[in-house]
GROMACS .gro file of C-alpha atoms in nm:
model
  212
    1MET     CA    1   6.907  -9.426  23.983
    2THR     CA    2   6.841  -9.127  23.964
    3ARG     CA    3   7.099  -8.962  24.241
    4LEU     CA    4   7.394  -9.172  24.058
    5ARG     CA    5   7.253  -9.016  23.714
    6LEU     CA    6   7.323  -8.667  23.865
    7LEU     CA    7   7.675  -8.752  24.072
    8LEU     CA    8   7.777  -8.866  23.688
    9LEU     CA    9   7.640  -8.554  23.529
   10LEU     CA   10   7.822  -8.366  23.802
   11GLY     CA   11   8.110  -8.509  23.694
   12LEU     CA   12   8.044  -8.459  23.346
   13LEU     CA   13   8.070  -8.115  23.332
   14LEU     CA   14   8.378  -8.110  23.640
   15ARG     CA   15   8.546  -8.292  23.368
   16VAL     CA   16   8.518  -8.040  23.061
   17ALA     CA   17   8.487  -7.720  23.265
   18VAL     CA   18   8.896  -7.867  23.362
   19CYS     CA   19   8.941  -7.976  22.985
   20SER     CA   20   8.882  -7.596  22.871
   21VAL     CA   21   9.093  -7.412  23.184
   22ASN     CA   22   9.372  -7.601  23.035
   23THR     CA   23   9.284  -7.560  22.722
   24ILE     CA   24   9.350  -7.129  22.751
   25THR     CA   25   9.607  -7.148  23.054
   26LEU     CA   26   9.853  -7.414  22.913
   27CYS     CA   27   9.956  -7.212  22.628
   28LYS     CA   28  10.393  -7.272  22.591
   29ILE     CA   29  10.641  -7.001  22.526
   30GLY     CA   30  10.625  -6.823  22.230
   31GLU     CA   31  10.268  -6.816  22.197
   32PHE     CA   32   9.970  -6.568  22.282
   33LYS     CA   33   9.619  -6.631  22.446
   34HIS     CA   34   9.377  -6.619  22.147
   35GLU     CA   35   9.005  -6.682  22.305
   36ASN     CA   36   9.052  -7.057  22.360
   37LEU     CA   37   9.376  -7.117  22.156
   38CYS     CA   38   9.745  -7.069  22.210
   39CYS     CA   39   9.838  -6.921  21.917
   40LEU     CA   40  10.222  -6.863  21.829
   41GLN     CA   41  10.338  -6.590  21.794
   42CYS     CA   42  10.471  -6.389  21.471
   43SER     CA   43  10.873  -6.374  21.466
   44ALA     CA   44  11.109  -6.091  21.452
   45GLY     CA   45  11.094  -5.860  21.169
   46THR     CA   46  10.684  -5.927  21.096
   47TYR     CA   47  10.354  -5.824  21.268
   48LEU     CA   48  10.036  -6.050  21.337
   49ARG     CA   49   9.782  -6.024  21.124
   50ASN     CA   50   9.542  -6.303  21.222
   51PRO     CA   51   9.520  -6.527  21.479
   52CYS     CA   52   9.563  -6.925  21.443
   53GLN     CA   53   9.212  -7.103  21.356
   54GLU     CA   54   9.383  -7.422  21.533
   55ASN     CA   55   9.564  -7.441  21.882
   56HIS     CA   56   9.927  -7.466  21.956
   57ASN     CA   57   9.947  -7.301  21.556
   58LYS     CA   58  10.067  -7.065  21.329
   59SER     CA   59   9.918  -6.703  21.300
   60GLU     CA   60   9.902  -6.486  20.949
   61CYS     CA   61  10.188  -6.303  20.987
   62ALA     CA   62  10.350  -6.014  20.764
   63PRO     CA   63  10.677  -5.856  20.707
   64CYS     CA   64  10.701  -5.525  20.818
   65ASP     CA   65  10.683  -5.191  20.507
   66SER     CA   66  11.013  -5.044  20.491
   67GLU     CA   67  11.107  -4.792  20.775
   68HIS     CA   68  10.987  -5.007  20.971
   69PHE     CA   69  11.051  -5.261  21.233
   70ILE     CA   70  11.047  -5.508  21.550
   71ASP     CA   71  11.278  -5.704  21.692
   72HIS     CA   72  11.128  -5.965  21.901
   73LYS     CA   73  10.891  -6.186  21.912
   74ASN     CA   74  10.585  -6.096  21.913
   75ARG     CA   75  10.183  -6.065  21.858
   76GLU     CA   76  10.221  -5.646  21.689
   77SER     CA   77   9.892  -5.533  21.513
   78GLU     CA   78  10.165  -5.284  21.340
   79CYS     CA   79  10.532  -5.316  21.336
   80PHE     CA   80  10.711  -4.946  21.487
   81PRO     CA   81  10.879  -4.702  21.300
   82CYS     CA   82  11.214  -4.685  21.279
   83SER     CA   83  11.379  -4.373  21.477
   84VAL     CA   84  11.528  -4.070  21.244
   85CYS     CA   85  11.880  -3.897  21.261
   86ARG     CA   86  11.802  -3.537  21.338
   87ASP     CA   87  12.030  -3.260  21.167
   88ASP     CA   88  12.343  -3.277  21.422
   89GLN     CA   89  12.354  -3.684  21.416
   90GLU     CA   90  12.474  -3.998  21.138
   91GLU     CA   91  12.371  -4.306  21.122
   92VAL     CA   92  12.613  -4.609  21.250
   93ALA     CA   93  12.321  -4.911  21.159
   94LYS     CA   94  12.112  -4.858  20.861
   95CYS     CA   95  11.692  -4.966  21.000
   96SER     CA   96  11.607  -5.318  20.883
   97ARG     CA   97  11.303  -5.446  20.961
   98THR     CA   98  11.452  -5.645  21.288
   99ALA     CA   99  11.608  -5.356  21.404
  100ASP     CA  100  11.598  -4.977  21.423
  101ARG     CA  101  11.862  -4.744  21.281
  102VAL     CA  102  12.150  -4.652  21.544
  103CYS     CA  103  12.229  -4.262  21.529
  104GLN     CA  104  12.488  -4.067  21.722
  105CYS     CA  105  12.653  -3.757  21.752
  106LYS     CA  106  12.905  -3.650  21.473
  107GLN     CA  107  13.240  -3.633  21.534
  108GLY     CA  108  13.320  -3.321  21.777
  109THR     CA  109  13.010  -3.305  21.970
  110TYR     CA  110  12.825  -3.524  22.255
  111CYS     CA  111  12.575  -3.577  22.434
  112ASP     CA  112  12.568  -3.807  22.779
  113SER     CA  113  12.194  -3.803  22.856
  114GLU     CA  114  12.000  -4.146  22.803
  115ASN     CA  115  11.856  -4.123  22.428
  116CYS     CA  116  11.997  -3.747  22.384
  117LEU     CA  117  11.707  -3.591  22.339
  118GLU     CA  118  11.829  -3.276  22.356
  119ARG     CA  119  12.053  -3.122  22.091
  120CYS     CA  120  12.441  -3.264  22.078
  121HIS     CA  121  12.728  -3.018  22.278
  122THR     CA  122  13.018  -2.916  22.095
  123CYS     CA  123  13.318  -3.103  22.312
  124SER     CA  124  13.547  -2.904  22.554
  125SER     CA  125  13.911  -2.816  22.459
  126CYS     CA  126  14.187  -2.876  22.755
  127PRO     CA  127  14.423  -2.575  22.856
  128ASP     CA  128  14.811  -2.669  22.709
  129GLY     CA  129  14.648  -3.018  22.564
  130ARG     CA  130  14.645  -3.160  22.855
  131VAL     CA  131  14.385  -3.433  22.777
  132VAL     CA  132  14.296  -3.732  22.983
  133ARG     CA  133  14.010  -3.835  22.760
  134LYS     CA  134  13.955  -3.760  22.415
  135CYS     CA  135  13.532  -3.677  22.326
  136ASN     CA  136  13.344  -3.888  22.203
  137ALA     CA  137  12.948  -3.934  22.075
  138THR     CA  138  12.855  -4.025  22.445
  139MET     CA  139  13.144  -3.779  22.677
  140ASP     CA  140  13.316  -3.459  22.666
  141THR     CA  141  13.694  -3.398  22.682
  142VAL     CA  142  13.819  -3.542  23.010
  143CYS     CA  143  14.105  -3.242  23.146
  144ASP     CA  144  14.367  -3.267  23.374
  145LYS     CA  145  14.344  -3.099  23.579
  146PHE     CA  146  14.521  -2.959  23.939
  147ASP     CA  147  14.248  -2.752  24.103
  148SER     CA  148  13.929  -2.990  24.000
  149GLU     CA  149  13.647  -2.966  24.274
  150PRO     CA  150  13.607  -3.307  24.395
  151GLY     CA  151  13.363  -3.536  24.190
  152GLN     CA  152  13.490  -3.354  23.889
  153SER     CA  153  13.590  -3.469  23.560
  154GLY     CA  154  14.019  -3.465  23.542
  155SER     CA  155  14.269  -3.700  23.669
  156GLN     CA  156  14.481  -3.552  23.980
  157CYS     CA  157  14.817  -3.428  23.892
  158PHE     CA  158  15.091  -3.213  24.059
  159CYS     CA  159  15.130  -2.912  23.810
  160PHE     CA  160  15.136  -2.566  23.853
  161SER     CA  161  15.096  -2.255  23.683
  162LYS     CA  162  15.434  -2.129  23.526
  163PRO     CA  163  15.455  -1.834  23.728
  164LEU     CA  164  15.380  -2.087  24.047
  165GLY     CA  165  15.666  -2.331  23.916
  166ILE     CA  166  15.859  -2.094  23.811
  167VAL     CA  167  15.957  -1.942  24.190
  168VAL     CA  168  15.951  -2.316  24.290
  169ILE     CA  169  16.177  -2.403  24.090
  170ILE     CA  170  16.415  -2.103  24.199
  171ALA     CA  171  16.323  -2.194  24.555
  172ALA     CA  172  16.453  -2.568  24.515
  173PHE     CA  173  16.747  -2.418  24.355
  174ILE     CA  174  16.907  -2.180  24.598
  175ILE     CA  175  16.814  -2.478  24.857
  176ILE     CA  176  17.010  -2.725  24.670
  177ILE     CA  177  17.327  -2.479  24.576
  178GLY     CA  178  17.235  -2.367  25.002
  179ALA     CA  179  17.289  -2.700  25.093
  180VAL     CA  180  17.613  -2.783  24.893
  181ILE     CA  181  17.785  -2.408  25.082
  182ILE     CA  182  17.711  -2.560  25.395
  183LEU     CA  183  17.852  -2.935  25.272
  184ILE     CA  184  18.174  -2.771  25.121
  185LEU     CA  185  18.243  -2.550  25.458
  186LYS     CA  186  18.190  -2.815  25.656
  187ILE     CA  187  18.502  -3.040  25.481
  188ILE     CA  188  18.705  -2.681  25.557
  189CYS     CA  189  18.618  -2.690  25.836
  190TYR     CA  190  18.667  -3.045  25.878
  191CYS     CA  191  18.983  -3.044  25.770
  192LYS     CA  192  19.124  -2.740  25.915
  193ARG     CA  193  19.093  -2.892  26.275
  194GLY     CA  194  19.240  -3.185  26.138
  195GLU     CA  195  19.539  -2.970  26.046
  196ASN     CA  196  19.533  -2.784  26.425
  197ILE     CA  197  19.558  -3.099  26.525
  198GLN     CA  198  19.817  -3.206  26.371
  199LEU     CA  199  20.018  -2.905  26.471
  200LEU     CA  200  19.936  -2.936  26.835
  201ALA     CA  201  20.085  -3.299  26.857
  202GLY     CA  202  20.404  -3.175  26.630
  203SER     CA  203  20.431  -2.902  26.885
  204LEU     CA  204  20.397  -3.124  27.186
  205GLY     CA  205  20.624  -3.397  27.050
  206THR     CA  206  20.896  -3.149  27.061
  207GLY     CA  207  20.926  -2.985  27.375
  208VAL     CA  208  20.910  -3.312  27.554
  209THR     CA  209  21.236  -3.403  27.694
  210GLU     CA  210  21.403  -3.754  27.732
  211PRO     CA  211  21.443  -3.824  28.119
  212PRO     CA  212  21.840  -3.853  28.184
   0.00000   0.00000   0.00000
């Protein structure tokens, strides 16, 4: 009898332990564990003021103050301060309780690093206006350069500097003129050769007599 009571007591303790573990570990998505309770997370734009008092229940949440935000469900004790645009940047999206302020470099400048921690740089200009892609807030101007180094931005264009371009044009013109002259000479030679053959044939024809 004593042994039976002991087994029943051990079984009861084991059941209580299992139930306690299940109560702690069975928090659902969107909940967080507080002591032995599972509490619902606060929604975006609010922060946690007091955890729930009943399992799987709502917590006490408060809205973010001005110039502060949280953009996801959370159990944070306070909201995050919104970013502040530098004097070389401009605001493109306002700060709200659910989103941070978005800043970018002003027109005519750019910053291509992550989060743009350094100052914005002045956009480059292309010689002769050969722009492949215009400068924007996150990327410098891309120029069309024939002498670009491997890996350097810019399309490969078979362009020449002005003095070299003039020389190439003159050389091409001379080659074309020479080819035309040679073609004319060949035509003249061919014509003269045809005339000579006709004369030879004529002279041969007059020198031949018919047999009696």
